[in-house]
Each structure stands twice: as structure tokens, then as C-alpha cells.
Amino acid sequence: MVQTLRSSSFLVVGAGLAGTCAAWRLAQRGHEVTLLERTRPAAPDGSSHGSARILRFAYPEREYAALVVRALDGWRELEAASDTELLTAAPALDHGPGRDPRALARVLEDVGVEHELLSAAAAEERWPQVAADGEVLLQPGGAVLDAELTVHAAVARAQAHGAQLLTGWPLASLERSGHGAAARFTARSQDGREVRAARVVVAVGGWLPDVLTRLDLPRRLLAGMPRLTVTEETAVHFPYREEHAHAPWPTVIHQRPGTLPVYALPGGRDAGHRGLKVAQHAAGPRVASAARASGVVDGAAVERLVAHVRVHLPGVVPEPYAQTTCLYTSTPTEDFVVDGADGVTVVSACSGHGGKFAPLLGELAADAATGDAVVPERFRVS
Ligand SMILES: Cc1cc2nc3c(=O)[nH]c(=O)nc-3n(C[C@H](O)[C@H](O)[C@H](O)COP(=O)(O)OP(=O)(O)OC[C@H]3O[C@@H](n4cnc5c(N)ncnc54)[C@H](O)[C@@H]3O)c2cc1C
């Protein structure tokens, strides 16, 4: 079977948060778009499955904090267009001497994000379910985003603007003919299906290390790509203690000096809304690519998280009731990649913090793919 698209078309590969939002933004701008997905949108072995991710503003870098503010417009737009609530309000807390709440507060002050520095006693009075480790930074505008609902909302909006979604379609090769404006691409699956397009956006998450080597990508793009590390992260759900089960839970990031941050957030739909999801940032074992991931929960990580909640999160019972794995695809600086050359744009938007930017990353991917606007310097590699 051969499916031929018009030569003005865009092919987006990968239907996670990054690819679906890129497809939505491109279709919204009037482009003909085909979205190719190996399995199904929000693939359960990728990075965008499940219903809970943190949206917070606190970053040590001003630029990221400002980008979260910008991303919020996209969230509101997608919620309104799809008539779906994708964000649930949840104040965000940062604490622990490794997190430096005061420094983060200065950044938020600079960007104009509402925030408050609380003493440990004041924070514990408001949230007795959290054991404050020194001063606590509060961002009242934080939220929990539903990753899987967002993927489906973005697909639906892309389709409403005329995009087509092909599922069960693993891209095996991409062949280029011509260069510059004359470049044309033929995407092939292992079983001989073909899609033709004038431009391609590659948003395959943890499969990128494999896919990069298989595609005929421009040398200067490959040369500039930062090293990508895929890790298999373990997240654990702990049940709320009876007395805190109906309390409004914040999201929490805690860090001791010299350790990786531990984050916690109210678990979503997939964990029955009955407990807190807790994980350590970027602590999982490395795998060569998503294709080599085991899907097996790391027992040592579970033990570390149990020990953590015993000390820092007294509002939960330190006995896991659900566990899951999820893939991080990280760059050394944890900056995203949104860049392209010669008709191919790569979007690698994880590093464990890309979810909150999804609608904005879709916009930036569309900017990079069309040349409509310049993508921030820190996301460009070529
Ligand atoms: C445990 C965990 C916690 C996180 N917490 C947060 C958080 O609190 N806040 C936050 O902002 N962000 C968070 N993130 C990050 C956020 O979830 C990611 O930034 C986002 O999901 C990345 O999406 P993606 O589209 O790049 O990748 P994916 O969702 O993996 O999508 C890639 C898609 O490409 C498809 N694909 C692969 N190869 C091919 C091929 N050859 N042909 C066709 N399709 C292909 C896959 O099947 C998959 O569907 C977290 C991530 C994880 C794993």
C-alpha cells in the first residue's frame, strides 16, 4: 500500500506529547499533516503515558520560568478548543537546602510569577502532610497536567484541522531526494507501506538514539546533536493516610545538597486518585534506547522512595500500592532540542521536564519546521 501526500505536506513521526502538539500546531496553521505512530498515541512504553505530571514555574534559569508562563497560554487554548480540563490546580512547593528556595524565588520575582517564601512552621501548618526541610517556596499557580488526555486532545485538534493519524505505523526508514526547498521524503515501514512528504518532524522520544542513526539526516544536524541518554525511571504510588485523603495536596520537589531531587504529586486517574506519585529525577538505569527498555520496576529505587516518604512525606502510608516505569530522554544540560536542517526537524523534549511545555513545544516545533519564527537559541543545535 502506498499513501502519497501532497508535496506541501508535513510528516510528524511519534504521537507522544511532543509529536501530537507539533501536529496540532502545524495543522492549525493550515498545513497538510500526517502523524505517524509506531503503536498508539501516548504509547505505554514511551514517556507520555499516564495521567499526572507537574506544572511548576520554579527554574534556576529565568528563561525556563518565562517559558512556563508562555506555555500556559497554550494549555488554556488547548483546554478551550477541546472542551477538556487538562490541568488540575495544585500549588507547587520546593524545599530542601539542595533546592535553594530563595534563589528560585528571586527568579520568579524577576519573571513576575506569584510566589511566597514560607517558614518551615508556616508551611507545615498549611500542609501537615509534608515535613518541611527549611524554608519552602510556594507557587500558588502550579498544577498537575494529564499527559494522556493532552495527547488525545492534541490529536483531536490536529484532526479537526485536517491532519490524518496513522497508528501501528513504525517508521523504518526515511529516504530523501533533493535538497533545500526541493527536498522530498519517502517514509517507509518495515512491511512496505510508504508516506511521502515535503518536510518531516521527528518526535520519537526515547527511540531517538535508534532512529537518528537510521534516518538520512543532514550531517550538520547530526554533528550538533547533544549526547542523548535514555533512562528507565521508576515512579511509585503511596496511599494517602486517612486523615489526608481528602486534603488538597500540593506538588512537592525536595532536594538535599549533592543528591538528585525527589518529586511528589497527587496521583491521577490511572492510580485511582488515592495516593501520591513519588519518584527521583533522572535516577533510573540507562538503556541504549527505548527499544531496549525492560519495563521492569527498579526495586532499589522503590526502597529509596519508601525511605524518602518515611521522613519527608508523613501524609502517606510508606507502603507502595502501584508502581510504574517511564522513559526519560535527556541531554547533558537538560535543554530540549528543537532544531532542523534541510527539511527535517528533530524535537527531543523530555529530560524529565518537557511535559509542562507541550503546547509551546508544539508551537516551537512548527516554527522550526516551517521557518515561521526563530526557536530560542538554547534549543538549537545546528
Ligand atoms: C517518570 C516521568 C515523569 C515525568 N514528570 C514530568 C513532570 O512532572 N513535569 C513535566 O513537565 N514533565 C515530566 N516528564 C516529561 C514528559 O513526560 C516528557 O517530556 C514527554 O512525555 C516527552 O514526550 P515525547 O513526545 O518526547 O516522547 P514519547 O511520549 O515517548 O513519544 C514518542 C512516540 O514516538 C513513537 N515512536 C517511536 N519510534 C517510532 C517510529 N520509528 N515510528 C513511529 N513512531 C515512533 C513512540 O511509540 C511514542 O509514542 C516526565 C517524564 C517521565 C518519564
CSV table of C-alpha atoms and ligand atoms in Angstrom, one decimal:
chain,number,residue,atom,x,y,z
A,1,MET,CA,0.0,0.0,0.0
A,2,VAL,CA,1.4,3.4,-0.9
A,3,GLN,CA,0.0,6.6,0.5
A,4,THR,CA,1.1,9.7,-1.2
A,5,LEU,CA,0.7,13.2,0.2
A,6,ARG,CA,0.8,16.5,-1.5
A,7,SER,CA,4.2,18.0,-1.7
A,8,SER,CA,3.4,20.8,0.7
A,9,SER,CA,2.8,18.3,3.4
A,10,PHE,CA,4.4,17.7,6.8
A,11,LEU,CA,5.0,14.3,8.2
A,12,VAL,CA,5.3,14.2,12.0
A,13,VAL,CA,6.7,10.9,13.5
A,14,GLY,CA,5.8,10.0,17.0
A,15,ALA,CA,2.5,10.6,18.8
A,16,GLY,CA,3.7,11.5,22.3
A,17,LEU,CA,3.2,14.9,23.9
A,18,ALA,CA,5.8,16.5,21.6
A,19,GLY,CA,4.7,15.0,18.3
A,20,THR,CA,0.9,15.4,18.8
A,21,CYS,CA,1.4,19.1,19.8
A,22,ALA,CA,3.6,19.7,16.8
A,23,ALA,CA,1.0,18.1,14.5
A,24,TRP,CA,-1.8,20.2,16.1
A,25,ARG,CA,0.2,23.4,15.7
A,26,LEU,CA,1.2,22.7,12.1
A,27,ALA,CA,-2.4,21.7,11.1
A,28,GLN,CA,-3.8,24.7,12.9
A,29,ARG,CA,-1.5,26.9,10.6
A,30,GLY,CA,-3.2,25.4,7.6
A,31,HIS,CA,-0.6,22.7,6.7
A,32,GLU,CA,-1.4,19.3,5.5
A,33,VAL,CA,-0.2,16.9,8.2
A,34,THR,CA,0.2,13.2,8.7
A,35,LEU,CA,1.1,11.9,12.1
A,36,LEU,CA,2.7,8.5,12.2
A,37,GLU,CA,2.8,6.4,15.3
A,38,ARG,CA,4.5,3.1,15.9
A,39,THR,CA,1.8,1.8,18.2
A,40,ARG,CA,-0.8,4.2,19.5
A,41,PRO,CA,-0.8,7.8,20.8
A,42,ALA,CA,0.7,8.1,24.3
A,43,ALA,CA,2.4,4.7,23.8
A,44,PRO,CA,2.5,2.8,27.2
A,45,ASP,CA,6.2,2.1,26.7
A,46,GLY,CA,7.1,5.8,25.9
A,47,SER,CA,7.2,9.0,28.0
A,48,SER,CA,3.7,10.4,27.7
A,49,HIS,CA,1.5,7.7,29.2
A,50,GLY,CA,-0.3,8.1,32.5
A,51,SER,CA,-2.3,11.0,33.8
A,52,ALA,CA,0.0,13.0,36.1
A,53,ARG,CA,2.9,15.4,35.5
A,54,ILE,CA,3.9,18.5,37.5
A,55,LEU,CA,3.4,22.0,36.1
A,56,ARG,CA,5.6,24.4,38.1
A,57,PHE,CA,7.3,27.7,37.4
A,58,ALA,CA,10.4,27.4,39.5
A,59,TYR,CA,13.6,27.0,37.5
A,60,PRO,CA,17.1,28.3,38.3
A,61,GLU,CA,17.1,29.8,34.8
A,62,ARG,CA,14.9,32.8,34.1
A,63,GLU,CA,14.3,31.7,30.5
A,64,TYR,CA,12.6,28.4,31.5
A,65,ALA,CA,10.4,30.1,34.1
A,66,ALA,CA,9.3,32.6,31.4
A,67,LEU,CA,8.6,29.8,29.0
A,68,VAL,CA,6.3,28.1,31.5
A,69,VAL,CA,4.3,31.3,31.7
A,70,ARG,CA,4.2,31.3,27.9
A,71,ALA,CA,3.2,27.7,27.8
A,72,LEU,CA,0.2,28.4,30.0
A,73,ASP,CA,-1.5,30.3,27.1
A,74,GLY,CA,-1.2,27.1,25.0
A,75,TRP,CA,-2.7,25.0,27.8
A,76,ARG,CA,-5.7,27.3,28.1
A,77,GLU,CA,-6.1,27.3,24.3
A,78,LEU,CA,-6.0,23.5,24.1
A,79,GLU,CA,-8.4,23.1,27.0
A,80,ALA,CA,-10.9,25.6,25.5
A,81,ALA,CA,-10.6,24.1,22.0
A,82,SER,CA,-11.1,20.6,23.2
A,83,ASP,CA,-13.5,21.4,25.9
A,84,THR,CA,-11.4,19.2,28.3
A,85,GLU,CA,-9.8,20.0,31.6
A,86,LEU,CA,-6.1,19.1,31.1
A,87,LEU,CA,-4.7,21.0,34.1
A,88,THR,CA,-5.8,20.5,37.7
A,89,ALA,CA,-4.8,23.3,40.1
A,90,ALA,CA,-2.2,22.1,42.7
A,91,PRO,CA,0.2,24.6,44.4
A,92,ALA,CA,3.8,23.7,43.9
A,93,LEU,CA,6.3,23.5,46.8
A,94,ASP,CA,10.1,23.5,46.6
A,95,HIS,CA,12.2,22.8,49.7
A,96,GLY,CA,15.4,21.4,50.9
A,97,PRO,CA,18.9,23.1,51.0
A,98,GLY,CA,19.8,21.5,47.7
A,99,ARG,CA,16.9,23.2,46.0
A,100,ASP,CA,17.7,26.7,47.2
A,101,PRO,CA,14.1,28.1,47.6
A,102,ARG,CA,15.4,31.7,48.0
A,103,ALA,CA,17.3,31.6,44.7
A,104,LEU,CA,14.3,30.2,42.9
A,105,ALA,CA,12.1,32.9,44.5
A,106,ARG,CA,14.4,35.6,43.0
A,107,VAL,CA,13.9,34.1,39.5
A,108,LEU,CA,10.1,34.1,40.0
A,109,GLU,CA,10.2,37.6,41.2
A,110,ASP,CA,12.1,38.6,38.1
A,111,VAL,CA,9.6,36.9,35.8
A,112,GLY,CA,6.6,38.1,37.7
A,113,VAL,CA,5.2,34.7,38.8
A,114,GLU,CA,3.2,34.8,42.0
A,115,HIS,CA,5.1,33.1,44.8
A,116,GLU,CA,5.7,33.1,48.6
A,117,LEU,CA,8.6,32.0,50.8
A,118,LEU,CA,7.2,30.3,53.9
A,119,SER,CA,9.0,29.3,57.1
A,120,ALA,CA,9.0,25.6,57.7
A,121,ALA,CA,6.5,26.0,60.5
A,122,ALA,CA,4.1,28.1,58.3
A,123,ALA,CA,4.3,25.5,55.5
A,124,GLU,CA,3.6,22.6,57.9
A,125,GLU,CA,0.7,24.4,59.3
A,126,ARG,CA,-0.8,24.6,55.8
A,127,TRP,CA,0.3,21.2,54.6
A,128,PRO,CA,0.9,18.9,57.6
A,129,GLN,CA,1.3,16.0,55.1
A,130,VAL,CA,4.7,17.4,54.1
A,131,ALA,CA,7.7,17.7,56.5
A,132,ALA,CA,9.3,20.9,55.6
A,133,ASP,CA,13.1,20.9,55.3
A,134,GLY,CA,13.8,24.6,56.0
A,135,GLU,CA,12.1,27.4,54.0
A,136,VAL,CA,9.5,26.4,51.5
A,137,LEU,CA,8.9,28.2,48.2
A,138,LEU,CA,5.2,28.2,47.3
A,139,GLN,CA,3.9,28.8,43.7
A,140,PRO,CA,0.1,29.0,44.1
A,141,GLY,CA,-0.3,28.8,40.3
A,142,GLY,CA,1.1,25.3,39.9
A,143,ALA,CA,-0.9,22.4,38.5
A,144,VAL,CA,-1.0,18.7,37.6
A,145,LEU,CA,-1.3,18.0,33.9
A,146,ASP,CA,-2.9,15.0,32.5
A,147,ALA,CA,-0.4,13.7,29.9
A,148,GLU,CA,-2.5,11.1,28.2
A,149,LEU,CA,-5.6,13.3,27.9
A,150,THR,CA,-3.4,16.1,26.5
A,151,VAL,CA,-2.1,13.7,23.8
A,152,HIS,CA,-5.6,12.8,22.8
A,153,ALA,CA,-6.8,16.4,22.9
A,154,ALA,CA,-3.9,17.4,20.6
A,155,VAL,CA,-4.6,14.6,18.2
A,156,ALA,CA,-8.3,15.5,18.1
A,157,ARG,CA,-7.4,19.2,17.4
A,158,ALA,CA,-4.9,18.3,14.7
A,159,GLN,CA,-7.6,16.0,13.1
A,160,ALA,CA,-10.2,18.8,13.4
A,161,HIS,CA,-7.8,20.9,11.3
A,162,GLY,CA,-7.5,18.1,8.7
A,163,ALA,CA,-4.5,16.1,9.9
A,164,GLN,CA,-4.5,12.4,9.5
A,165,LEU,CA,-3.2,9.9,12.1
A,166,LEU,CA,-1.7,6.6,11.1
A,167,THR,CA,-1.3,4.2,14.1
A,168,GLY,CA,0.5,0.9,14.1
A,169,TRP,CA,2.9,2.5,11.7
A,170,PRO,CA,6.6,2.2,12.8
A,171,LEU,CA,8.8,4.3,10.6
A,172,ALA,CA,11.7,2.0,9.4
A,173,SER,CA,13.5,4.4,7.0
A,174,LEU,CA,13.3,7.9,5.6
A,175,GLU,CA,14.7,8.5,2.2
A,176,ARG,CA,15.5,11.9,0.9
A,177,SER,CA,15.5,13.1,-2.7
A,178,GLY,CA,16.7,16.6,-3.5
A,179,HIS,CA,17.9,19.3,-1.1
A,180,GLY,CA,16.8,22.6,0.3
A,181,ALA,CA,13.3,23.7,-0.8
A,182,ALA,CA,13.3,20.9,-3.3
A,183,ALA,CA,13.9,18.1,-0.7
A,184,ARG,CA,11.2,15.4,-0.7
A,185,PHE,CA,11.0,12.5,1.7
A,186,THR,CA,9.6,8.9,1.5
A,187,ALA,CA,8.9,7.3,4.8
A,188,ARG,CA,8.8,3.5,4.8
A,189,SER,CA,7.6,0.9,7.3
A,190,GLN,CA,9.2,-2.5,7.6
A,191,ASP,CA,6.2,-4.1,5.8
A,192,GLY,CA,6.4,-1.9,2.7
A,193,ARG,CA,4.0,0.9,3.5
A,194,GLU,CA,5.1,4.4,2.3
A,195,VAL,CA,4.2,8.0,3.0
A,196,ARG,CA,5.6,10.9,1.1
A,197,ALA,CA,6.1,14.4,2.4
A,198,ALA,CA,8.0,17.6,1.8
A,199,ARG,CA,9.1,18.1,5.4
A,200,VAL,CA,9.5,15.8,8.4
A,201,VAL,CA,9.3,16.4,12.1
A,202,VAL,CA,10.9,13.6,14.2
A,203,ALA,CA,9.5,13.4,17.8
A,204,VAL,CA,10.2,9.8,18.8
A,205,GLY,CA,11.2,10.3,22.4
A,206,GLY,CA,13.4,7.5,23.8
A,207,TRP,CA,13.6,5.9,20.3
A,208,LEU,CA,15.6,8.8,19.0
A,209,PRO,CA,19.1,7.3,19.5
A,210,ASP,CA,18.0,4.4,17.2
A,211,VAL,CA,16.0,6.5,14.7
A,212,LEU,CA,18.8,9.1,14.4
A,213,THR,CA,21.2,6.5,13.1
A,214,ARG,CA,18.6,5.0,10.7
A,215,LEU,CA,17.5,8.2,9.0
A,216,ASP,CA,19.1,10.1,6.3
A,217,LEU,CA,19.6,13.2,8.4
A,218,PRO,CA,21.7,16.2,7.4
A,219,ARG,CA,25.3,15.9,8.7
A,220,ARG,CA,25.4,19.3,10.3
A,221,LEU,CA,22.3,18.4,12.4
A,222,LEU,CA,23.7,15.1,13.5
A,223,ALA,CA,27.1,16.8,14.3
A,224,GLY,CA,25.4,19.3,16.6
A,225,MET,CA,23.1,16.9,18.4
A,226,PRO,CA,24.0,16.7,22.1
A,227,ARG,CA,24.5,13.2,23.6
A,228,LEU,CA,21.1,11.7,24.4
A,229,THR,CA,20.8,9.5,27.5
A,230,VAL,CA,17.7,7.3,27.8
A,231,THR,CA,16.9,6.2,31.4
A,232,GLU,CA,14.2,4.0,32.7
A,233,GLU,CA,12.6,5.8,35.7
A,234,THR,CA,10.6,4.2,38.4
A,235,ALA,CA,7.6,6.0,39.9
A,236,VAL,CA,5.8,4.7,43.0
A,237,HIS,CA,2.3,5.5,44.3
A,238,PHE,CA,1.8,5.7,48.1
A,239,PRO,CA,-1.7,5.7,49.6
A,240,TYR,CA,-2.8,8.9,51.4
A,241,ARG,CA,-3.3,8.5,55.1
A,242,GLU,CA,-7.0,8.5,56.0
A,243,GLU,CA,-6.8,12.0,57.6
A,244,HIS,CA,-5.2,13.5,54.5
A,245,ALA,CA,-7.1,11.6,51.8
A,246,HIS,CA,-9.4,14.5,51.1
A,247,ALA,CA,-7.0,17.3,51.8
A,248,PRO,CA,-5.8,19.4,48.8
A,249,TRP,CA,-2.4,18.0,48.1
A,250,PRO,CA,0.4,20.2,46.6
A,251,THR,CA,3.1,19.0,44.3
A,252,VAL,CA,6.5,18.9,46.1
A,253,ILE,CA,10.1,18.9,45.0
A,254,HIS,CA,12.7,18.2,47.7
A,255,GLN,CA,16.4,18.2,47.3
A,256,ARG,CA,19.3,17.7,49.7
A,257,PRO,CA,22.7,19.0,48.6
A,258,GLY,CA,24.6,16.6,46.4
A,259,THR,CA,21.5,14.4,45.7
A,260,LEU,CA,19.0,14.2,42.9
A,261,PRO,CA,15.7,15.9,43.5
A,262,VAL,CA,12.7,13.8,44.6
A,263,TYR,CA,9.3,14.9,43.4
A,264,ALA,CA,5.8,14.1,44.5
A,265,LEU,CA,2.4,14.9,43.1
A,266,PRO,CA,-1.2,13.8,43.5
A,267,GLY,CA,-1.6,10.6,41.5
A,268,GLY,CA,-4.1,10.8,38.7
A,269,ARG,CA,-6.8,8.6,37.1
A,270,ASP,CA,-4.5,5.7,36.4
A,271,ALA,CA,-3.7,5.3,40.1
A,272,GLY,CA,-7.3,5.7,41.2
A,273,HIS,CA,-6.7,9.2,42.7
A,274,ARG,CA,-6.0,7.5,46.0
A,275,GLY,CA,-2.3,8.3,46.6
A,276,LEU,CA,0.8,10.3,45.9
A,277,LYS,CA,3.1,9.6,43.0
A,278,VAL,CA,6.7,9.9,44.1
A,279,ALA,CA,9.9,9.5,42.0
A,280,GLN,CA,13.5,10.6,41.9
A,281,HIS,CA,14.5,12.8,39.0
A,282,ALA,CA,16.8,11.1,36.5
A,283,ALA,CA,17.9,8.4,38.8
A,284,GLY,CA,17.0,5.4,36.7
A,285,PRO,CA,19.3,2.9,34.9
A,286,ARG,CA,20.5,3.8,31.4
A,287,VAL,CA,19.3,1.9,28.4
A,288,ALA,CA,20.7,2.3,24.8
A,289,SER,CA,17.3,3.4,23.6
A,290,ALA,CA,13.6,2.9,24.3
A,291,ALA,CA,13.7,-0.3,22.2
A,292,ARG,CA,16.0,-1.9,24.9
A,293,ALA,CA,13.9,-0.8,27.9
A,294,SER,CA,12.9,-3.6,30.2
A,295,GLY,CA,9.7,-2.1,31.6
A,296,VAL,CA,10.7,-3.6,35.0
A,297,VAL,CA,10.4,-1.6,38.1
A,298,ASP,CA,13.7,-1.0,39.9
A,299,GLY,CA,13.5,-2.5,43.4
A,300,ALA,CA,16.3,-0.4,44.8
A,301,ALA,CA,14.5,2.8,43.6
A,302,VAL,CA,11.4,1.7,45.3
A,303,GLU,CA,13.3,1.2,48.6
A,304,ARG,CA,14.9,4.7,48.3
A,305,LEU,CA,11.5,6.2,47.8
A,306,VAL,CA,10.0,4.4,50.7
A,307,ALA,CA,12.8,5.7,52.9
A,308,HIS,CA,12.2,9.2,51.5
A,309,VAL,CA,8.5,9.3,52.2
A,310,ARG,CA,9.0,8.0,55.8
A,311,VAL,CA,11.0,11.1,56.6
A,312,HIS,CA,9.6,13.8,54.2
A,313,LEU,CA,6.0,12.9,53.4
A,314,PRO,CA,4.2,12.0,56.6
A,315,GLY,CA,0.8,12.3,54.9
A,316,VAL,CA,1.2,9.0,53.1
A,317,VAL,CA,1.5,5.4,54.2
A,318,PRO,CA,5.0,4.3,53.3
A,319,GLU,CA,3.7,1.2,51.5
A,320,PRO,CA,3.5,1.4,47.7
A,321,TYR,CA,0.2,0.3,46.1
A,322,ALA,CA,1.2,0.9,42.5
A,323,GLN,CA,4.5,1.2,40.6
A,324,THR,CA,5.4,2.1,37.0
A,325,THR,CA,8.3,2.8,34.7
A,326,CYS,CA,8.6,5.7,32.3
A,327,LEU,CA,11.4,6.8,30.0
A,328,TYR,CA,13.5,10.0,30.2
A,329,THR,CA,15.5,11.1,27.2
A,330,SER,CA,17.9,13.6,28.5
A,331,THR,CA,20.6,15.9,27.1
A,332,PRO,CA,23.6,16.8,29.3
A,333,THR,CA,22.2,20.3,30.1
A,334,GLU,CA,18.6,19.1,30.3
A,335,ASP,CA,17.8,21.6,27.5
A,336,PHE,CA,15.4,20.4,24.8
A,337,VAL,CA,16.3,20.0,21.2
A,338,VAL,CA,14.0,21.7,18.7
A,339,ASP,CA,16.0,22.2,15.5
A,340,GLY,CA,16.3,21.0,12.0
A,341,ALA,CA,18.1,21.3,8.7
A,342,ASP,CA,17.3,20.5,5.1
A,343,GLY,CA,13.6,19.7,5.7
A,344,VAL,CA,14.0,17.5,8.8
A,345,THR,CA,13.2,18.9,12.3
A,346,VAL,CA,14.1,16.9,15.5
A,347,VAL,CA,12.1,17.5,18.7
A,348,SER,CA,13.5,15.9,21.8
A,349,ALA,CA,11.6,17.4,24.6
A,350,CYS,CA,12.0,15.3,27.7
A,351,SER,CA,14.8,15.4,30.1
A,352,GLY,CA,12.1,14.7,32.6
A,353,HIS,CA,10.6,18.2,32.5
A,354,GLY,CA,9.2,18.6,29.0
A,355,GLY,CA,5.5,17.8,29.8
A,356,LYS,CA,4.6,21.2,31.1
A,357,PHE,CA,5.8,22.9,27.9
A,358,ALA,CA,3.9,20.6,25.5
A,359,PRO,CA,1.7,23.1,23.7
A,360,LEU,CA,4.5,25.6,23.5
A,361,LEU,CA,7.0,22.9,22.2
A,362,GLY,CA,4.4,22.1,19.5
A,363,GLU,CA,4.5,25.7,18.5
A,364,LEU,CA,8.3,25.9,18.5
A,365,ALA,CA,8.5,22.6,16.5
A,366,ALA,CA,6.1,24.2,14.0
A,367,ASP,CA,8.2,27.4,13.9
A,368,ALA,CA,11.4,25.3,13.3
A,369,ALA,CA,9.8,23.1,10.7
A,370,THR,CA,8.2,26.0,8.7
A,371,GLY,CA,10.7,28.7,9.4
A,372,ASP,CA,7.8,30.9,10.5
A,373,ALA,CA,9.8,32.1,13.6
A,374,VAL,CA,13.1,31.6,15.3
A,375,VAL,CA,13.3,29.0,18.1
A,376,PRO,CA,15.1,30.1,21.3
A,377,GLU,CA,18.9,29.7,21.0
A,378,ARG,CA,19.2,27.1,23.8
A,379,PHE,CA,17.1,24.6,21.8
A,380,ARG,CA,19.1,24.9,18.6
A,381,VAL,CA,21.9,22.6,17.8
A,382,SER,CA,22.9,23.1,14.2
B,1,LIG,C1,8.5,9.4,35.0
B,1,LIG,C2,8.4,10.7,34.3
B,1,LIG,C3,8.0,11.8,35.0
B,1,LIG,C4,7.8,13.0,34.3
B,1,LIG,N1,7.4,14.0,35.0
B,1,LIG,C5,7.3,15.2,34.5
B,1,LIG,C6,6.8,16.3,35.2
B,1,LIG,O1,6.4,16.2,36.4
B,1,LIG,N2,6.7,17.5,34.6
B,1,LIG,C7,7.0,17.7,33.3
B,1,LIG,O2,6.9,18.8,32.8
B,1,LIG,N3,7.5,16.7,32.5
B,1,LIG,C8,7.6,15.4,33.1
B,1,LIG,N4,8.0,14.4,32.4
B,1,LIG,C9,8.5,14.6,31.0
B,1,LIG,C10,7.4,14.4,30.0
B,1,LIG,O3,6.5,13.3,30.3
B,1,LIG,C11,8.1,14.2,28.6
B,1,LIG,O4,8.7,15.5,28.3
B,1,LIG,C12,7.1,13.9,27.5
B,1,LIG,O5,6.2,12.9,27.8
B,1,LIG,C13,8.0,13.5,26.2
B,1,LIG,O6,7.2,13.2,25.2
B,1,LIG,P1,7.7,12.8,23.8
B,1,LIG,O7,6.6,13.0,22.8
B,1,LIG,O8,9.1,13.4,23.5
B,1,LIG,O9,8.1,11.2,23.9
B,1,LIG,P2,7.1,9.9,23.9
B,1,LIG,O10,5.9,10.2,24.7
B,1,LIG,O11,7.8,8.7,24.2
B,1,LIG,O12,6.6,9.8,22.4
B,1,LIG,C14,7.4,9.3,21.3
B,1,LIG,C15,6.4,8.5,20.4
B,1,LIG,O13,7.2,8.1,19.3
B,1,LIG,C16,6.7,6.8,18.9
B,1,LIG,N5,7.7,6.2,18.0
B,1,LIG,C17,9.0,5.8,18.4
B,1,LIG,N6,9.6,5.3,17.3
B,1,LIG,C18,8.8,5.4,16.3
B,1,LIG,C19,8.9,5.1,14.9
B,1,LIG,N7,10.0,4.5,14.4
B,1,LIG,N8,7.8,5.3,14.1
B,1,LIG,C20,6.7,5.9,14.6
B,1,LIG,N9,6.5,6.2,15.9
B,1,LIG,C21,7.6,6.0,16.7
B,1,LIG,C22,6.5,6.1,20.2
B,1,LIG,O14,5.7,5.0,20.1
B,1,LIG,C23,5.9,7.2,21.1
B,1,LIG,O15,4.5,7.2,21.1
B,1,LIG,C24,8.2,13.1,33.0
B,1,LIG,C25,8.6,12.0,32.3
B,1,LIG,C26,8.7,10.8,32.9
B,1,LIG,C27,9.1,9.6,32.1
